[in-house]
């Protein structure tokens, strides 16, 4: 069987390696949809109120959606269509980019980073590439579909600009100097696209693992096919799709730098029986050398909740022992016991 599920056709049953143990399956097919996730209008007439809405969302919910955010709707539509077409390309073309090497700057893979050794596979293909500096990486991107590099480069620039706008709002709301989250703290800029084909039995498998984002901040462009769920008060709830909106998720590193003032949600993706689902994620994260720690301005009058660490130190704990692949448990390893 082909490794990439986007190359499959006429799938009538879930292959054995994709069937999770009963305690890890979604089980039921109907989940409540949450309509309470903060929806923030960036065209609001009072900028200070927008800042406060962003801070409250990061503190109370850990996820929010933005509208009138400045990323052109036509560009969002064109980029989404670009990826739908990419996953339909011949398997021979996509095979040029196939790799399980996480250090490769442009690659496609299936399930997780450890396809050959994992016990169960997730129902997804992922296409990831680096975006900044653009001139350094664009030549490694696909040249198909036509205009891929032109469209996606504009999308990466516009979404990066939006993320820095949001980070500056967070700076203002926390009392940090403007630009605090620029430079080495957000040097890594990845565009990561998940594609899930229709699944014959969504109750048996998952489209993505239960996880929290280990990076600084995430921007997600969803489609109208449901799938993204967050764990809220011990219950899985679906994230309601708002047309033309973008989802913002503070990552583990932002939780640390806010000195534990922010929440980063546990979330997962379930599959759909009838429709394919494609989503675009934009991720900012620190350089390998950057020392991640609570912002100095926040620990002058209160204790630091975490000790300093680098991204490689975080992932060494993340990838081994009892904390394996659990960002929240990994973060506890770096908590300051006072």
Coordinates of C-alpha atoms in Angstrom, one line a residue:
X1 CA 0.0 0.0 0.0
X2 CA 1.2 3.5 -0.8
X3 CA 2.5 5.4 2.2
X4 CA 0.9 8.7 1.2
X5 CA -2.8 8.5 1.7
X6 CA -3.4 11.2 -0.9
X7 CA -2.3 8.5 -3.5
X8 CA -5.0 6.1 -2.4
X9 CA -8.3 5.5 -4.3
X10 CA -11.4 3.5 -3.5
X11 CA -10.7 3.1 0.2
X12 CA -13.5 0.8 1.5
X13 CA -12.2 0.0 5.0
X14 CA -9.7 1.4 7.5
X15 CA -6.4 -0.5 7.2
X16 CA -5.3 -2.3 10.4
X17 CA -2.3 -0.1 11.0
X18 CA -4.7 2.9 11.2
X19 CA -7.1 1.4 13.7
X20 CA -6.3 2.8 17.2
X21 CA -6.8 0.9 20.5
X22 CA -10.4 1.4 21.8
X23 CA -9.2 3.9 24.5
X24 CA -7.5 6.1 21.9
X25 CA -10.3 6.1 19.3
X26 CA -12.7 9.0 18.9
X27 CA -15.5 6.4 19.2
X28 CA -18.7 8.4 18.6
X29 CA -19.1 10.4 15.4
X30 CA -21.0 13.3 16.8
X31 CA -19.3 15.9 19.0
X32 CA -20.7 19.1 20.5
X33 CA -19.5 22.2 18.6
X34 CA -18.2 25.1 20.7
X35 CA -19.6 28.5 19.7
X36 CA -17.9 30.3 22.6
X37 CA -14.4 30.4 21.2
X38 CA -13.5 34.1 21.1
X39 CA -14.1 35.8 17.7
X40 CA -12.1 39.0 17.5
X41 CA -12.7 41.6 14.8
X42 CA -9.5 43.4 14.0
X43 CA -11.5 46.2 12.3
X44 CA -12.8 47.3 15.7
X45 CA -12.7 51.0 16.2
X46 CA -10.9 50.8 19.6
X47 CA -7.4 49.2 19.2
X48 CA -6.9 49.0 23.0
X49 CA -10.1 46.9 23.3
X50 CA -8.8 44.5 20.6
X51 CA -5.6 44.1 22.7
X52 CA -7.6 43.3 25.8
X53 CA -9.7 40.8 23.9
X54 CA -6.5 39.0 22.6
X55 CA -5.1 38.9 26.1
X56 CA -8.3 37.5 27.6
X57 CA -8.6 34.9 24.9
X58 CA -5.0 33.7 25.6
X59 CA -5.6 33.6 29.3
X60 CA -9.1 32.1 29.4
X61 CA -9.4 29.9 26.3
X62 CA -6.0 29.5 24.7
X63 CA -7.4 29.7 21.2
X64 CA -9.3 32.5 19.3
X65 CA -10.4 33.3 15.8
X66 CA -9.8 36.6 14.0
X67 CA -11.8 38.3 11.2
X68 CA -10.9 41.4 9.2
X69 CA -7.4 40.4 9.8
X70 CA -5.8 41.9 6.7
X71 CA -5.0 38.7 4.8
X72 CA -7.0 39.0 1.5
X73 CA -9.8 36.5 1.1
X74 CA -8.8 35.9 -2.5
X75 CA -5.3 35.0 -1.4
X76 CA -6.6 32.6 1.3
X77 CA -8.9 31.0 -1.4
X78 CA -6.1 30.7 -3.9
X79 CA -3.6 29.2 -1.4
X80 CA -6.1 26.6 -0.2
X81 CA -6.9 25.6 -3.8
X82 CA -3.1 25.4 -4.5
X83 CA -2.8 22.8 -1.8
X84 CA -5.9 20.9 -2.8
X85 CA -4.3 20.6 -6.3
X86 CA -0.9 19.8 -4.9
X87 CA -2.2 16.7 -3.1
X88 CA -3.9 15.6 -6.3
X89 CA -0.6 15.6 -8.2
X90 CA 0.8 12.3 -9.5
X91 CA 2.5 10.2 -6.9
X92 CA 5.8 10.3 -8.8
X93 CA 6.0 14.1 -8.4
X94 CA 5.1 14.1 -4.7
X95 CA 7.7 11.3 -4.2
X96 CA 10.4 13.9 -5.0
X97 CA 9.6 15.6 -1.7
X98 CA 9.0 12.6 0.5
X99 CA 11.2 12.4 3.6
X100 CA 11.0 11.5 7.3
X101 CA 14.0 13.8 7.9
X102 CA 12.7 16.6 10.1
X103 CA 15.7 18.8 9.2
X104 CA 14.8 18.8 5.5
X105 CA 13.6 22.3 4.5
X106 CA 10.8 21.1 2.2
X107 CA 9.1 17.7 2.5
X108 CA 6.0 15.6 2.4
X109 CA 5.4 12.7 4.8
X110 CA 2.5 10.6 6.1
X111 CA 1.1 10.1 9.6
X112 CA 3.9 11.3 11.9
X113 CA 7.7 11.8 11.8
X114 CA 8.2 8.1 12.7
X115 CA 6.1 6.3 10.1
X116 CA 8.4 3.3 9.9
X117 CA 8.5 2.7 13.7
X118 CA 5.2 3.9 15.1
X119 CA 2.6 1.4 16.2
X120 CA -0.4 3.1 14.6
X121 CA -0.6 5.5 11.7
X122 CA -2.6 8.8 11.7
X123 CA -5.0 9.4 8.8
X124 CA -3.1 12.3 7.2
X125 CA -0.4 13.5 4.7
X126 CA 1.6 16.5 5.7
X127 CA 3.5 18.9 3.5
X128 CA 5.9 21.3 5.3
X129 CA 8.4 23.8 4.2
X130 CA 10.4 26.7 5.7
X131 CA 9.4 30.2 4.6
X132 CA 11.9 32.7 6.1
X133 CA 14.1 34.1 4.8
X134 CA 12.1 33.5 1.6
X135 CA 15.0 33.9 -0.8
X136 CA 16.9 31.1 1.0
X137 CA 14.1 28.5 0.7
X138 CA 11.8 29.3 -2.2
X139 CA 13.9 27.4 -4.7
X140 CA 13.3 24.2 -2.7
X141 CA 9.5 24.6 -3.0
X142 CA 7.5 22.8 -5.7
X143 CA 7.1 24.3 -9.1
X144 CA 3.7 22.6 -9.5
X145 CA 0.8 23.4 -9.4
X146 CA 1.6 26.4 -11.7
X147 CA 2.2 29.7 -9.7
X148 CA 2.7 27.7 -6.5
X149 CA 5.8 29.8 -5.5
X150 CA 4.1 33.1 -6.4
X151 CA 0.9 32.4 -4.5
X152 CA 2.5 30.7 -1.4
X153 CA 5.3 33.3 -1.0
X154 CA 2.7 36.1 -0.9
X155 CA 0.6 34.0 1.6
X156 CA 3.7 33.4 3.8
X157 CA 4.5 37.1 3.8
X158 CA 1.0 38.2 4.7
X159 CA 0.4 35.6 7.4
X160 CA 3.8 36.4 8.9
X161 CA 2.9 40.1 9.0
X162 CA -0.4 39.2 10.8
X163 CA 1.4 37.0 13.4
X164 CA 3.8 39.8 14.3
X165 CA 0.8 42.2 14.6
X166 CA -0.8 39.8 17.0
X167 CA 2.5 39.3 18.9
X168 CA 2.8 43.1 19.2
X169 CA -0.7 43.2 20.7
X170 CA 0.4 40.6 23.2
X171 CA 3.5 42.7 24.0
X172 CA 1.2 45.7 24.7
X173 CA -1.2 43.7 26.8
X174 CA 1.6 42.1 28.9
X175 CA 3.5 45.4 29.3
X176 CA 6.5 44.2 27.2
X177 CA 8.4 46.4 24.8
X178 CA 7.2 46.4 21.2
X179 CA 9.0 43.8 19.1
X180 CA 9.9 41.6 22.1
X181 CA 8.9 38.5 20.1
X182 CA 10.9 39.4 17.0
X183 CA 14.4 38.1 16.1
X184 CA 15.7 34.8 17.5
X185 CA 12.5 34.0 19.5
X186 CA 10.5 33.7 16.2
X187 CA 13.3 32.9 13.7
X188 CA 11.8 29.6 12.6
X189 CA 8.9 30.1 10.2
X190 CA 7.2 27.0 8.9
X191 CA 4.2 26.5 6.6
X192 CA 2.6 23.1 7.4
X193 CA -0.4 21.7 5.5
X194 CA -2.4 18.7 6.6
X195 CA -4.5 16.7 4.1
X196 CA -7.0 14.0 5.1
X197 CA -8.9 12.0 2.6
X198 CA -12.4 10.7 3.3
X199 CA -12.2 7.9 6.0
X200 CA -14.6 4.9 5.8
X201 CA -14.9 4.7 9.5
X202 CA -13.9 7.9 11.4
X203 CA -14.7 6.3 14.8
X204 CA -11.6 4.0 14.5
X205 CA -8.8 6.4 13.7
X206 CA -7.5 10.0 14.1
X207 CA -6.3 12.6 11.6
X208 CA -3.8 14.1 14.0
X209 CA -2.5 13.1 17.5
X210 CA -3.8 14.6 20.8
X211 CA -1.2 17.4 21.3
X212 CA -0.3 21.0 22.3
X213 CA 1.7 23.1 19.9
X214 CA 5.3 23.3 21.2
X215 CA 6.2 26.4 19.2
X216 CA 5.7 30.1 19.9
X217 CA 2.4 30.8 18.1
X218 CA 0.3 29.2 15.4
X219 CA -2.1 30.5 12.7
X220 CA -4.5 28.1 11.1
X221 CA -6.7 28.4 8.0
X222 CA -9.4 25.9 8.3
X223 CA -11.9 24.6 5.7
X224 CA -15.6 24.1 6.1
X225 CA -15.2 20.3 6.7
X226 CA -15.3 19.8 10.5
X227 CA -12.4 18.0 12.3
X228 CA -10.4 20.3 14.6
X229 CA -11.3 19.6 18.3
X230 CA -10.1 21.1 21.6
X231 CA -10.2 19.5 25.0
X232 CA -12.3 21.8 27.2
X233 CA -13.3 20.9 30.8
X234 CA -12.5 17.2 30.1
X235 CA -14.6 17.0 26.9
X236 CA -13.7 17.1 23.3
X237 CA -15.6 19.8 21.4
X238 CA -15.5 20.9 17.8
X239 CA -14.1 24.2 16.7
X240 CA -16.9 26.1 14.8
X241 CA -15.6 27.3 11.4
X242 CA -16.2 31.0 10.7
X243 CA -15.8 31.8 7.0
X244 CA -12.7 33.9 6.1
X245 CA -11.5 33.7 9.7
X246 CA -8.1 32.5 10.9
X247 CA -7.5 30.6 14.1
X248 CA -4.7 31.7 16.5
X249 CA -3.2 29.3 19.0
X250 CA -0.6 30.4 21.6
X251 CA 2.1 27.7 21.8
X252 CA 4.0 26.2 24.7
X253 CA 6.9 28.7 24.3
X254 CA 4.5 31.7 24.6
X255 CA 3.0 30.1 27.7
X256 CA 6.5 30.1 29.2
X257 CA 7.4 33.6 28.1
X258 CA 4.1 34.9 29.6
X259 CA 5.2 33.3 32.9
X260 CA 2.3 30.8 32.8
X261 CA -0.3 33.5 32.2
X262 CA -1.4 32.0 28.9
X263 CA -3.1 28.7 28.1
X264 CA -2.1 26.6 25.1
X265 CA -4.9 24.1 24.3
X266 CA -4.8 20.4 23.9
X267 CA -6.3 19.6 20.5
X268 CA -6.6 16.9 17.9
X269 CA -8.2 16.3 14.5
X270 CA -10.8 13.7 13.6
X271 CA -11.6 12.4 10.2
X272 CA -14.6 12.8 8.0
X273 CA -16.5 9.9 6.2
X274 CA -17.5 11.7 3.0
X275 CA -15.2 14.7 2.4
X276 CA -11.5 15.4 2.2
X277 CA -10.1 18.0 4.5
X278 CA -7.1 20.3 3.9
X279 CA -5.9 22.9 6.5
X280 CA -3.0 25.4 6.4
X281 CA -0.9 26.1 9.4
X282 CA 1.7 28.8 9.8
X283 CA 4.1 28.4 12.7
X284 CA 6.6 30.7 14.3
X285 CA 9.2 29.3 16.7
X286 CA 12.6 30.0 18.3
X287 CA 16.0 29.4 16.9
X288 CA 17.9 26.4 18.3
X289 CA 20.2 28.6 20.3
X290 CA 17.5 30.9 21.8
X291 CA 17.1 30.6 25.6
X292 CA 13.4 30.3 26.3
X293 CA 12.3 31.7 29.7
X294 CA 9.7 34.0 31.3
X295 CA 10.0 37.6 30.1
X296 CA 12.2 39.6 32.5
X297 CA 9.6 42.3 32.8
X298 CA 7.1 39.8 34.1
X299 CA 9.3 38.3 36.9
X300 CA 10.4 41.5 38.6
X301 CA 7.6 41.3 41.1
X302 CA 6.6 37.7 40.9
X303 CA 8.5 34.4 40.8
X304 CA 9.5 32.8 37.5
X305 CA 7.3 29.7 36.9
X306 CA 9.9 28.1 34.6
X307 CA 13.6 27.7 34.3
X308 CA 15.3 28.6 31.1
X309 CA 15.8 26.1 28.3
X310 CA 16.5 25.8 24.6
X311 CA 14.3 24.2 22.0
X312 CA 16.7 21.2 21.6
X313 CA 16.5 20.7 25.4
X314 CA 12.7 20.8 25.3
X315 CA 12.6 18.2 22.5
X316 CA 15.1 15.9 24.1
X317 CA 12.6 15.5 27.0
X318 CA 9.6 15.6 24.6
X319 CA 10.9 12.7 22.5
X320 CA 11.9 10.4 25.4
X321 CA 10.8 8.8 28.7
X322 CA 7.4 9.1 30.3
X323 CA 6.8 12.5 28.7
X324 CA 7.1 11.2 25.1
X325 CA 5.2 13.4 22.6
X326 CA 3.3 15.2 25.4
X327 CA 4.2 18.9 25.3
X328 CA 2.3 19.7 28.6
X329 CA 4.0 17.0 30.5
X330 CA 7.3 18.0 29.0
X331 CA 6.8 21.5 30.1
X332 CA 6.4 20.3 33.7
X333 CA 10.0 19.1 33.5
X334 CA 11.1 22.8 33.2
X335 CA 8.8 24.2 35.9
X336 CA 10.6 26.0 38.7
X337 CA 9.7 24.4 42.0
X338 CA 10.5 27.6 43.9

